[in-house]
mmCIF file of N, CA and C in Angstrom:
data_model
loop_
_atom_site.group_PDB
_atom_site.id
_atom_site.type_symbol
_atom_site.label_atom_id
_atom_site.label_comp_id
_atom_site.label_asym_id
_atom_site.label_seq_id
_atom_site.Cartn_x
_atom_site.Cartn_y
_atom_site.Cartn_z
ATOM 1 N N MET A 9 110.516 102.486 85.729
ATOM 2 C CA MET A 9 109.471 101.657 86.714
ATOM 3 C C MET A 9 108.675 100.856 85.667
ATOM 4 N N GLN A 10 108.562 99.724 86.165
ATOM 5 C CA GLN A 10 107.516 98.689 85.277
ATOM 6 C C GLN A 10 106.339 98.699 86.248
ATOM 7 N N THR A 11 105.115 98.422 85.703
ATOM 8 C CA THR A 11 103.826 98.377 86.488
ATOM 9 C C THR A 11 103.146 97.170 85.765
ATOM 10 N N THR A 12 102.222 96.660 86.591
ATOM 11 C CA THR A 12 101.208 95.628 86.575
ATOM 12 C C THR A 12 99.846 96.213 86.819
ATOM 13 N N HIS A 13 98.752 96.119 86.291
ATOM 14 C CA HIS A 13 97.721 96.852 86.662
ATOM 15 C C HIS A 13 96.573 95.585 86.439
ATOM 16 N N LEU A 14 95.971 95.169 87.845
ATOM 17 C CA LEU A 14 94.794 94.019 87.846
ATOM 18 C C LEU A 14 93.734 94.872 87.916
ATOM 19 N N PRO A 15 92.764 95.018 86.792
ATOM 20 C CA PRO A 15 91.621 95.892 86.823
ATOM 21 C C PRO A 15 90.619 95.304 87.826
ATOM 22 N N GLY A 16 89.774 96.031 88.382
ATOM 23 C CA GLY A 16 88.551 95.508 89.046
ATOM 24 C C GLY A 16 87.461 96.489 88.738
ATOM 25 N N ARG A 17 86.167 95.906 89.154
ATOM 26 C CA ARG A 17 84.932 96.604 88.722
ATOM 27 C C ARG A 17 84.894 97.910 89.692
ATOM 28 N N GLY A 18 85.571 97.832 90.770
ATOM 29 C CA GLY A 18 85.290 99.038 91.463
ATOM 30 C C GLY A 18 86.570 99.736 91.745
ATOM 31 N N LEU A 19 86.957 100.424 92.540
ATOM 32 C CA LEU A 19 88.233 101.259 92.862
ATOM 33 C C LEU A 19 89.418 100.352 92.737
ATOM 34 N N VAL A 20 90.848 100.993 92.596
ATOM 35 C CA VAL A 20 91.902 100.300 92.930
ATOM 36 C C VAL A 20 92.028 100.358 94.580
ATOM 37 N N ALA A 21 92.208 99.269 95.134
ATOM 38 C CA ALA A 21 92.269 99.205 96.546
ATOM 39 C C ALA A 21 93.571 98.860 97.070
ATOM 40 N N ALA A 22 94.479 98.527 96.296
ATOM 41 C CA ALA A 22 95.771 98.064 96.767
ATOM 42 C C ALA A 22 96.827 98.597 95.883
ATOM 43 N N ALA A 23 97.987 99.216 96.368
ATOM 44 C CA ALA A 23 99.040 99.625 95.727
ATOM 45 C C ALA A 23 100.267 98.829 96.343
ATOM 46 N N ILE A 24 100.811 98.010 95.438
ATOM 47 C CA ILE A 24 102.032 97.120 95.941
ATOM 48 C C ILE A 24 103.285 97.451 95.202
ATOM 49 N N SER A 25 104.087 97.585 95.953
ATOM 50 C CA SER A 25 105.433 97.983 95.319
ATOM 51 C C SER A 25 106.550 96.933 95.566
ATOM 52 N N SER A 26 107.702 96.959 94.504
ATOM 53 C CA SER A 26 108.886 96.294 94.966
ATOM 54 C C SER A 26 109.903 97.339 94.832
ATOM 55 N N ILE A 27 110.802 97.353 95.731
ATOM 56 C CA ILE A 27 112.034 98.182 95.876
ATOM 57 C C ILE A 27 113.385 97.343 95.985
ATOM 58 N N GLY A 28 114.463 97.903 95.733
ATOM 59 C CA GLY A 28 115.567 97.521 96.200
ATOM 60 C C GLY A 28 116.489 98.348 97.210
ATOM 61 N N ILE A 29 116.622 97.557 98.185
ATOM 62 C CA ILE A 29 117.090 98.495 99.380
ATOM 63 C C ILE A 29 118.625 98.995 99.154
ATOM 64 N N CYS A 30 119.267 98.606 98.088
ATOM 65 C CA CYS A 30 120.812 99.021 97.846
ATOM 66 C C CYS A 30 120.660 100.300 97.134
ATOM 67 N N TYR A 31 119.723 100.761 96.862
ATOM 68 C CA TYR A 31 119.462 102.111 95.904
ATOM 69 C C TYR A 31 119.363 103.358 97.008
ATOM 70 N N HIS A 32 119.944 104.288 96.865
ATOM 71 C CA HIS A 32 119.763 105.624 97.743
ATOM 72 C C HIS A 32 118.435 106.065 97.384
ATOM 73 N N GLY A 33 117.756 106.405 98.512
ATOM 74 C CA GLY A 33 116.328 106.693 98.621
ATOM 75 C C GLY A 33 115.248 105.811 98.514
ATOM 76 N N ALA A 34 115.630 104.626 98.333
ATOM 77 C CA ALA A 34 114.620 103.374 98.210
ATOM 78 C C ALA A 34 113.731 103.604 99.597
ATOM 79 N N HIS A 35 114.206 103.505 100.807
ATOM 80 C CA HIS A 35 113.280 103.638 102.054
ATOM 81 C C HIS A 35 112.261 104.885 101.867
ATOM 82 N N ALA A 36 112.604 105.797 101.146
ATOM 83 C CA ALA A 36 111.615 106.923 101.158
ATOM 84 C C ALA A 36 110.423 106.482 100.656
ATOM 85 N N LEU A 37 110.328 105.373 99.785
ATOM 86 C CA LEU A 37 109.244 104.896 99.154
ATOM 87 C C LEU A 37 108.172 104.101 100.009
ATOM 88 N N VAL A 38 108.740 104.028 101.116
ATOM 89 C CA VAL A 38 107.914 102.997 102.252
ATOM 90 C C VAL A 38 106.858 103.822 102.761
ATOM 91 N N THR A 39 107.119 105.019 103.271
ATOM 92 C CA THR A 39 106.366 105.674 104.130
ATOM 93 C C THR A 39 105.115 105.274 104.880
ATOM 94 N N ASP A 40 103.724 105.185 104.359
ATOM 95 C CA ASP A 40 102.716 104.826 105.246
ATOM 96 C C ASP A 40 102.417 103.184 105.079
ATOM 97 N N ARG A 41 103.262 102.304 104.439
ATOM 98 C CA ARG A 41 102.802 101.161 103.949
ATOM 99 C C ARG A 41 103.264 99.987 104.782
ATOM 100 N N LEU A 42 102.652 98.803 104.463
ATOM 101 C CA LEU A 42 103.200 97.604 105.236
ATOM 102 C C LEU A 42 104.547 97.441 104.534
ATOM 103 N N TYR A 43 105.326 96.735 105.126
ATOM 104 C CA TYR A 43 106.730 96.616 104.557
ATOM 105 C C TYR A 43 107.267 95.194 105.077
ATOM 106 N N LEU A 44 108.069 94.480 103.972
ATOM 107 C CA LEU A 44 108.299 93.267 104.202
ATOM 108 C C LEU A 44 109.672 93.309 103.383
ATOM 109 N N ASP A 45 110.596 92.807 104.096
ATOM 110 C CA ASP A 45 112.321 92.829 103.619
ATOM 111 C C ASP A 45 112.488 91.338 103.444
ATOM 112 N N LEU A 46 112.918 90.992 102.096
ATOM 113 C CA LEU A 46 113.013 89.588 101.817
ATOM 114 C C LEU A 46 114.550 89.318 101.695
ATOM 115 N N GLY A 47 115.393 90.376 101.980
ATOM 116 C CA GLY A 47 116.730 90.282 101.810
ATOM 117 C C GLY A 47 117.555 89.156 102.404
ATOM 118 N N ARG A 48 117.061 88.786 103.632
ATOM 119 C CA ARG A 48 117.812 87.569 104.349
ATOM 120 C C ARG A 48 116.837 86.331 104.584
ATOM 121 N N VAL A 49 115.718 86.494 103.831
ATOM 122 C CA VAL A 49 114.862 85.443 104.004
ATOM 123 C C VAL A 49 114.931 84.450 103.040
ATOM 124 N N LEU A 50 114.855 84.921 101.571
ATOM 125 C CA LEU A 50 114.829 84.112 100.411
ATOM 126 C C LEU A 50 116.021 83.969 99.687
ATOM 127 N N ARG A 51 116.328 82.851 99.240
ATOM 128 C CA ARG A 51 117.767 82.823 98.494
ATOM 129 C C ARG A 51 117.557 83.941 97.268
ATOM 130 N N ASN A 52 118.835 84.304 96.909
ATOM 131 C CA ASN A 52 118.883 85.483 95.901
ATOM 132 C C ASN A 52 119.160 84.804 94.434
ATOM 133 N N PRO A 53 118.251 84.975 93.552
ATOM 134 C CA PRO A 53 118.505 84.414 92.270
ATOM 135 C C PRO A 53 119.684 85.099 91.536
ATOM 136 N N ALA A 54 120.054 86.270 92.016
ATOM 137 C CA ALA A 54 121.396 86.995 91.324
ATOM 138 C C ALA A 54 122.543 86.163 91.827
ATOM 139 N N ASP A 55 122.384 85.358 92.696
ATOM 140 C CA ASP A 55 123.658 84.458 92.784
ATOM 141 C C ASP A 55 123.935 83.366 91.807
ATOM 142 N N ASP A 56 123.094 83.211 90.881
ATOM 143 C CA ASP A 56 123.054 82.267 89.695
ATOM 144 C C ASP A 56 123.387 83.099 88.559
ATOM 145 N N PRO A 57 124.606 83.087 87.949
ATOM 146 C CA PRO A 57 125.068 83.897 86.850
ATOM 147 C C PRO A 57 124.011 84.058 85.686
ATOM 148 N N THR A 58 123.112 82.940 85.482
ATOM 149 C CA THR A 58 122.215 82.870 84.496
ATOM 150 C C THR A 58 121.017 83.559 84.721
ATOM 151 N N MET A 59 120.650 83.963 85.965
ATOM 152 C CA MET A 59 119.622 84.659 86.246
ATOM 153 C C MET A 59 120.058 86.394 86.917
ATOM 154 N N ARG A 60 121.261 86.532 86.962
ATOM 155 C CA ARG A 60 121.743 87.784 87.597
ATOM 156 C C ARG A 60 121.054 89.046 86.926
ATOM 157 N N TYR A 61 120.924 89.028 85.641
ATOM 158 C CA TYR A 61 120.585 90.295 84.996
ATOM 159 C C TYR A 61 119.256 90.200 84.423
ATOM 160 N N ARG A 62 118.442 89.326 85.068
ATOM 161 C CA ARG A 62 116.935 89.067 84.544
ATOM 162 C C ARG A 62 116.100 89.677 85.790
ATOM 163 N N THR A 63 114.833 89.469 85.640
ATOM 164 C CA THR A 63 114.161 89.916 86.735
ATOM 165 C C THR A 63 112.967 88.884 87.070
ATOM 166 N N GLY A 64 112.258 89.116 88.351
ATOM 167 C CA GLY A 64 111.333 88.202 88.974
ATOM 168 C C GLY A 64 110.075 88.263 87.782
ATOM 169 N N LEU A 65 110.104 89.035 86.917
ATOM 170 C CA LEU A 65 109.098 88.860 85.883
ATOM 171 C C LEU A 65 109.267 87.716 84.861
ATOM 172 N N ASP A 66 110.519 87.299 84.788
ATOM 173 C CA ASP A 66 110.872 86.269 83.825
ATOM 174 C C ASP A 66 110.495 84.945 84.590
ATOM 175 N N ASP A 67 109.882 84.098 83.755
ATOM 176 C CA ASP A 67 109.129 82.805 84.258
ATOM 177 C C ASP A 67 110.191 82.016 85.049
ATOM 178 N N ASP A 68 111.352 81.749 84.655
ATOM 179 C CA ASP A 68 112.093 80.863 85.360
ATOM 180 C C ASP A 68 112.779 81.591 86.594
ATOM 181 N N VAL A 69 112.888 82.834 86.584
ATOM 182 C CA VAL A 69 113.360 83.487 87.937
ATOM 183 C C VAL A 69 112.210 83.532 88.845
ATOM 184 N N TYR A 70 110.835 83.843 88.291
ATOM 185 C CA TYR A 70 109.711 83.747 89.259
ATOM 186 C C TYR A 70 109.630 82.560 90.040
ATOM 187 N N ALA A 71 109.765 81.422 89.210
ATOM 188 C CA ALA A 71 109.689 80.094 89.743
ATOM 189 C C ALA A 71 110.645 79.633 90.626
ATOM 190 N N HIS A 72 111.969 80.182 90.511
ATOM 191 C CA HIS A 72 113.086 79.978 91.331
ATOM 192 C C HIS A 72 112.734 80.648 92.705
ATOM 193 N N VAL A 73 112.281 81.749 92.619
ATOM 194 C CA VAL A 73 111.822 82.532 94.032
ATOM 195 C C VAL A 73 110.769 81.747 94.626
ATOM 196 N N LEU A 74 109.795 81.359 94.014
ATOM 197 C CA LEU A 74 108.676 80.693 94.654
ATOM 198 C C LEU A 74 108.788 79.477 95.099
ATOM 199 N N LYS A 75 109.800 78.635 94.601
ATOM 200 C CA LYS A 75 110.375 77.394 94.803
ATOM 201 C C LYS A 75 111.280 77.499 96.330
ATOM 202 N N THR A 76 111.838 78.728 96.648
ATOM 203 C CA THR A 76 112.648 78.789 97.841
ATOM 204 C C THR A 76 111.798 78.436 98.877
ATOM 205 N N PRO A 77 112.398 77.564 99.945
ATOM 206 C CA PRO A 77 111.597 76.848 100.937
ATOM 207 C C PRO A 77 111.234 78.153 101.861
ATOM 208 N N GLY A 78 109.852 78.239 102.092
ATOM 209 C CA GLY A 78 109.226 79.152 103.058
ATOM 210 C C GLY A 78 108.539 80.187 102.298
ATOM 211 N N ALA A 79 108.889 80.373 101.011
ATOM 212 C CA ALA A 79 108.430 81.551 100.256
ATOM 213 C C ALA A 79 106.984 81.585 100.054
ATOM 214 N N LEU A 80 106.472 80.658 99.583
ATOM 215 C CA LEU A 80 105.072 80.707 99.385
ATOM 216 C C LEU A 80 104.199 80.802 100.702
ATOM 217 N N THR A 81 104.657 80.309 101.845
ATOM 218 C CA THR A 81 103.934 80.563 103.134
ATOM 219 C C THR A 81 104.170 82.182 103.307
ATOM 220 N N LEU A 82 105.215 82.536 103.363
ATOM 221 C CA LEU A 82 105.595 84.016 103.673
ATOM 222 C C LEU A 82 104.538 84.910 102.650
ATOM 223 N N ILE A 83 104.612 84.621 101.469
ATOM 224 C CA ILE A 83 103.743 85.401 100.499
ATOM 225 C C ILE A 83 102.162 85.392 100.709
ATOM 226 N N ASN A 84 101.664 83.907 101.052
ATOM 227 C CA ASN A 84 100.232 83.977 101.348
ATOM 228 C C ASN A 84 99.949 84.470 102.564
ATOM 229 N N ARG A 85 100.844 84.668 103.604
ATOM 230 C CA ARG A 85 100.635 85.444 105.043
ATOM 231 C C ARG A 85 100.615 86.807 104.698
ATOM 232 N N THR A 86 101.333 87.207 103.687
ATOM 233 C CA THR A 86 101.482 88.683 103.524
ATOM 234 C C THR A 86 100.016 89.119 102.810
ATOM 235 N N ALA A 87 99.703 88.184 101.710
ATOM 236 C CA ALA A 87 98.369 88.598 101.056
ATOM 237 C C ALA A 87 97.272 88.628 102.304
ATOM 238 N N VAL A 88 97.150 87.709 102.994
ATOM 239 C CA VAL A 88 96.250 87.756 104.105
ATOM 240 C C VAL A 88 96.196 88.976 104.949
ATOM 241 N N GLN A 89 97.406 89.395 105.326
ATOM 242 C CA GLN A 89 97.601 90.770 106.095
ATOM 243 C C GLN A 89 97.104 91.887 105.211
ATOM 244 N N LEU A 90 97.586 91.916 104.091
ATOM 245 C CA LEU A 90 97.066 93.074 103.036
ATOM 246 C C LEU A 90 95.580 93.010 103.044
ATOM 247 N N ARG A 91 94.819 91.981 102.734
ATOM 248 C CA ARG A 91 93.507 92.008 102.649
ATOM 249 C C ARG A 91 92.785 92.268 103.988
ATOM 250 N N ALA A 92 93.333 91.745 105.134
ATOM 251 C CA ALA A 92 92.837 92.177 106.387
ATOM 252 C C ALA A 92 92.769 93.725 106.529
ATOM 253 N N LEU A 93 93.925 94.157 106.208
ATOM 254 C CA LEU A 93 94.103 95.872 106.292
ATOM 255 C C LEU A 93 93.036 96.333 105.393
ATOM 256 N N ALA A 94 92.856 95.851 104.106
ATOM 257 C CA ALA A 94 91.982 96.537 103.187
ATOM 258 C C ALA A 94 90.502 96.477 103.765
ATOM 259 N N ASP A 95 90.052 95.423 104.722
ATOM 260 C CA ASP A 95 88.911 95.467 105.188
ATOM 261 C C ASP A 95 88.505 96.500 106.162
ATOM 262 N N GLU A 96 89.642 96.899 106.997
ATOM 263 C CA GLU A 96 89.594 97.927 108.017
ATOM 264 C C GLU A 96 89.532 99.305 107.492
ATOM 265 N N VAL A 97 90.159 99.737 106.313
ATOM 266 C CA VAL A 97 90.078 100.904 105.778
ATOM 267 C C VAL A 97 88.750 101.423 105.064
ATOM 268 N N SER A 98 88.635 102.704 105.206
ATOM 269 C CA SER A 98 87.488 103.120 104.380
ATOM 270 C C SER A 98 87.190 102.925 102.849
ATOM 271 N N MET A 99 86.072 102.853 102.500
ATOM 272 C CA MET A 99 85.965 102.541 101.043
ATOM 273 C C MET A 99 86.585 103.705 100.193
ATOM 274 N N GLY A 100 87.520 103.475 99.332
ATOM 275 C CA GLY A 100 88.105 104.397 98.565
ATOM 276 C C GLY A 100 89.582 104.579 98.968
ATOM 277 N N ARG A 101 89.967 104.343 99.992
ATOM 278 C CA ARG A 101 91.344 104.493 100.585
ATOM 279 C C ARG A 101 92.096 103.285 100.284
ATOM 280 N N LEU A 102 93.436 103.546 99.684
ATOM 281 C CA LEU A 102 94.449 102.588 99.193
ATOM 282 C C LEU A 102 94.948 101.789 100.635
ATOM 283 N N VAL A 103 95.162 100.490 100.312
ATOM 284 C CA VAL A 103 96.090 99.828 101.256
ATOM 285 C C VAL A 103 97.456 99.642 100.463
ATOM 286 N N ARG A 104 98.682 99.920 101.106
ATOM 287 C CA ARG A 104 99.826 99.857 100.382
ATOM 288 C C ARG A 104 100.740 98.697 101.153
ATOM 289 N N LEU A 105 101.546 98.313 100.336
ATOM 290 C CA LEU A 105 102.521 97.248 100.698
ATOM 291 C C LEU A 105 103.857 97.471 99.885
ATOM 292 N N THR A 106 104.898 97.326 100.480
ATOM 293 C CA THR A 106 106.101 97.544 99.871
ATOM 294 C C THR A 106 106.957 96.194 100.238
ATOM 295 N N VAL A 107 107.517 95.692 99.405
ATOM 296 C CA VAL A 107 108.543 94.475 99.463
ATOM 297 C C VAL A 107 109.888 94.802 99.043
ATOM 298 N N ALA A 108 110.667 94.509 99.733
ATOM 299 C CA ALA A 108 112.168 94.944 99.399
ATOM 300 C C ALA A 108 112.956 93.821 99.415
ATOM 301 N N CYS A 109 114.117 93.823 98.341
ATOM 302 C CA CYS A 109 115.187 92.845 98.488
ATOM 303 C C CYS A 109 116.340 93.621 98.160
ATOM 304 N N GLN A 110 117.576 92.939 98.055
ATOM 305 C CA GLN A 110 118.742 93.923 97.700
ATOM 306 C C GLN A 110 118.605 94.692 96.578
ATOM 307 N N GLY A 111 118.512 94.190 95.408
ATOM 308 C CA GLY A 111 118.477 94.867 94.231
ATOM 309 C C GLY A 111 117.120 95.331 93.550
ATOM 310 N N GLY A 112 116.083 94.747 94.182
ATOM 311 C CA GLY A 112 114.743 95.128 93.744
ATOM 312 C C GLY A 112 114.347 94.349 92.279
ATOM 313 N N ARG A 113 115.037 93.420 91.812
ATOM 314 C CA ARG A 113 114.951 92.953 90.626
ATOM 315 C C ARG A 113 114.317 91.420 90.779
ATOM 316 N N HIS A 114 114.632 90.726 91.724
ATOM 317 C CA HIS A 114 114.142 89.382 91.458
ATOM 318 C C HIS A 114 113.210 88.996 92.715
ATOM 319 N N ARG A 115 113.594 88.715 93.844
ATOM 320 C CA ARG A 115 112.757 88.190 95.003
ATOM 321 C C ARG A 115 111.599 89.137 95.266
ATOM 322 N N SER A 116 111.899 90.502 95.374
ATOM 323 C CA SER A 116 110.762 91.388 95.645
ATOM 324 C C SER A 116 109.682 91.593 94.416
ATOM 325 N N VAL A 117 110.265 91.291 93.185
ATOM 326 C CA VAL A 117 109.270 91.588 92.059
ATOM 327 C C VAL A 117 108.475 90.331 92.041
ATOM 328 N N ALA A 118 109.005 89.236 92.210
ATOM 329 C CA ALA A 118 108.293 87.842 92.111
ATOM 330 C C ALA A 118 107.334 87.849 93.283
ATOM 331 N N ALA A 119 107.644 88.263 94.495
ATOM 332 C CA ALA A 119 106.625 88.276 95.616
ATOM 333 C C ALA A 119 105.531 89.172 95.461
ATOM 334 N N VAL A 120 105.939 90.458 94.880
ATOM 335 C CA VAL A 120 104.840 91.424 94.852
ATOM 336 C C VAL A 120 103.798 90.983 93.752
ATOM 337 N N GLU A 121 104.324 90.399 92.704
ATOM 338 C CA GLU A 121 103.453 89.877 91.537
ATOM 339 C C GLU A 121 102.466 88.967 92.135
ATOM 340 N N THR A 122 103.091 87.922 93.015
ATOM 341 C CA THR A 122 102.170 86.979 93.635
ATOM 342 C C THR A 122 101.210 87.384 94.541
ATOM 343 N N VAL A 123 101.850 88.324 95.702
ATOM 344 C CA VAL A 123 100.739 89.028 96.529
ATOM 345 C C VAL A 123 99.495 89.759 95.811
ATOM 346 N N GLY A 124 99.873 90.390 94.744
ATOM 347 C CA GLY A 124 99.067 91.278 94.078
ATOM 348 C C GLY A 124 97.811 90.282 93.389
ATOM 349 N N ARG A 125 98.354 89.191 92.816
ATOM 350 C CA ARG A 125 97.501 88.289 92.226
ATOM 351 C C ARG A 125 96.599 87.565 92.998
ATOM 352 N N LEU A 126 97.046 87.221 94.307
ATOM 353 C CA LEU A 126 96.439 86.543 95.363
ATOM 354 C C LEU A 126 95.473 87.551 95.845
ATOM 355 N N VAL A 127 95.643 88.594 96.291
ATOM 356 C CA VAL A 127 94.632 89.639 96.785
ATOM 357 C C VAL A 127 93.461 89.988 95.853
ATOM 358 N N TRP A 128 93.909 90.192 94.509
ATOM 359 C CA TRP A 128 92.970 90.371 93.490
ATOM 360 C C TRP A 128 92.013 89.239 93.305
ATOM 361 N N GLU A 129 92.397 88.173 93.113
ATOM 362 C CA GLU A 129 91.590 86.908 93.208
ATOM 363 C C GLU A 129 90.757 86.714 94.274
ATOM 364 N N ALA A 130 91.219 86.962 95.493
ATOM 365 C CA ALA A 130 90.460 87.042 96.679
ATOM 366 C C ALA A 130 89.258 87.962 96.714
ATOM 367 N N TRP A 131 89.557 89.159 96.106
ATOM 368 C CA TRP A 131 88.395 89.956 95.815
ATOM 369 C C TRP A 131 87.614 89.769 94.714
ATOM 370 N N GLY A 132 87.735 88.654 93.905
ATOM 371 C CA GLY A 132 87.018 88.263 92.780
ATOM 372 C C GLY A 132 86.889 89.310 91.670
ATOM 373 N N GLY A 133 88.021 90.176 91.451
ATOM 374 C CA GLY A 133 87.957 91.185 90.495
ATOM 375 C C GLY A 133 87.013 92.472 90.743
ATOM 376 N N ALA A 134 86.586 92.385 92.263
ATOM 377 C CA ALA A 134 85.752 93.480 92.557
ATOM 378 C C ALA A 134 86.563 94.726 92.640
ATOM 379 N N TYR A 135 87.635 94.671 92.999
ATOM 380 C CA TYR A 135 88.829 95.820 93.216
ATOM 381 C C TYR A 135 90.051 95.594 92.488
ATOM 382 N N GLY A 136 90.763 96.663 92.192
ATOM 383 C CA GLY A 136 91.872 96.694 91.404
ATOM 384 C C GLY A 136 93.094 96.567 92.172
ATOM 385 N N ALA A 137 94.075 96.225 91.690
ATOM 386 C CA ALA A 137 95.437 96.356 92.429
ATOM 387 C C ALA A 137 96.313 96.718 91.449
ATOM 388 N N GLY A 138 97.123 97.588 91.891
ATOM 389 C CA GLY A 138 98.327 98.388 91.146
ATOM 390 C C GLY A 138 99.588 97.880 91.739
ATOM 391 N N ILE A 139 100.351 97.300 90.673
ATOM 392 C CA ILE A 139 101.579 96.868 91.126
ATOM 393 C C ILE A 139 102.849 97.639 90.529
ATOM 394 N N GLU A 140 103.821 98.114 91.353
ATOM 395 C CA GLU A 140 104.980 98.974 90.665
ATOM 396 C C GLU A 140 106.199 98.422 91.025
ATOM 397 N N HIS A 141 107.172 98.219 90.141
ATOM 398 C CA HIS A 141 108.416 97.597 90.313
ATOM 399 C C HIS A 141 109.344 98.912 90.198
ATOM 400 N N HIS A 142 109.789 99.588 91.112
ATOM 401 C CA HIS A 142 110.597 100.770 91.161
ATOM 402 C C HIS A 142 112.047 100.515 90.520
ATOM 403 N N TYR A 143 112.688 99.299 90.692
ATOM 404 C CA TYR A 143 114.031 99.066 90.305
ATOM 405 C C TYR A 143 114.136 97.836 89.410
ATOM 406 N N ALA A 144 113.049 97.156 88.860
ATOM 407 C CA ALA A 144 113.214 95.909 88.002
ATOM 408 C C ALA A 144 114.043 96.380 86.619
ATOM 409 N N ASP A 145 113.847 97.689 86.289
ATOM 410 C CA ASP A 145 114.478 97.873 85.006
ATOM 411 C C ASP A 145 115.801 98.551 85.150
ATOM 412 N N HIS A 146 116.466 98.625 86.378
ATOM 413 C CA HIS A 146 117.812 99.134 86.462
ATOM 414 C C HIS A 146 118.758 97.865 86.119
ATOM 415 N N PRO A 147 119.865 98.263 85.705
ATOM 416 C CA PRO A 147 120.893 97.197 85.283
ATOM 417 C C PRO A 147 121.329 96.312 86.473
ATOM 418 N N GLY A 148 121.434 95.097 86.342
ATOM 419 C CA GLY A 148 121.894 94.109 87.512
ATOM 420 C C GLY A 148 123.019 94.815 88.030
ATOM 421 N N ARG A 149 123.275 94.398 89.434
ATOM 422 C CA ARG A 149 124.447 94.879 89.943
ATOM 423 C C ARG A 149 125.573 93.746 89.764
ATOM 424 N N PRO A 150 126.760 94.009 89.464
ATOM 425 C CA PRO A 150 127.841 93.113 89.308
ATOM 426 C C PRO A 150 128.031 92.461 90.757
ATOM 427 N N ARG A 151 128.367 91.171 90.867
ATOM 428 C CA ARG A 151 128.796 90.494 91.925
ATOM 429 C C ARG A 151 130.325 90.881 92.271
ATOM 430 N N ARG A 152 130.425 91.101 93.684
ATOM 431 C CA ARG A 152 131.745 91.298 94.179
ATOM 432 C C ARG A 152 132.717 90.214 94.035
#
């Protein structure tokens, strides 16, 4: 699992995860979280052989995901929803978001990184955000 930690002056207020729904047990990671499935919404970078075995943490794959029509709108709306939920929970409680795509290496990784940074920036660094990529380090799946 790969992680990104965006530190804050206060508590970590958001736990944001990317998963690959093709893996057995991945949905068990969702539990009490907000959930977004990008599997049919954004084009899959894995369809391009030059990106297939890389991740949304790579600059060109990240850019490819964000250039997909509608991606930024969806990501921005998700960040707004996560912040709104955070405003409603008691201080010290985590808000959680899980973003899924087929393999958990491209679309969900890029989206989670962006949502995490948007939320953290909106908080002005007052609160931290923890980002986990559960399947980004799994080997890319061969295309059929």
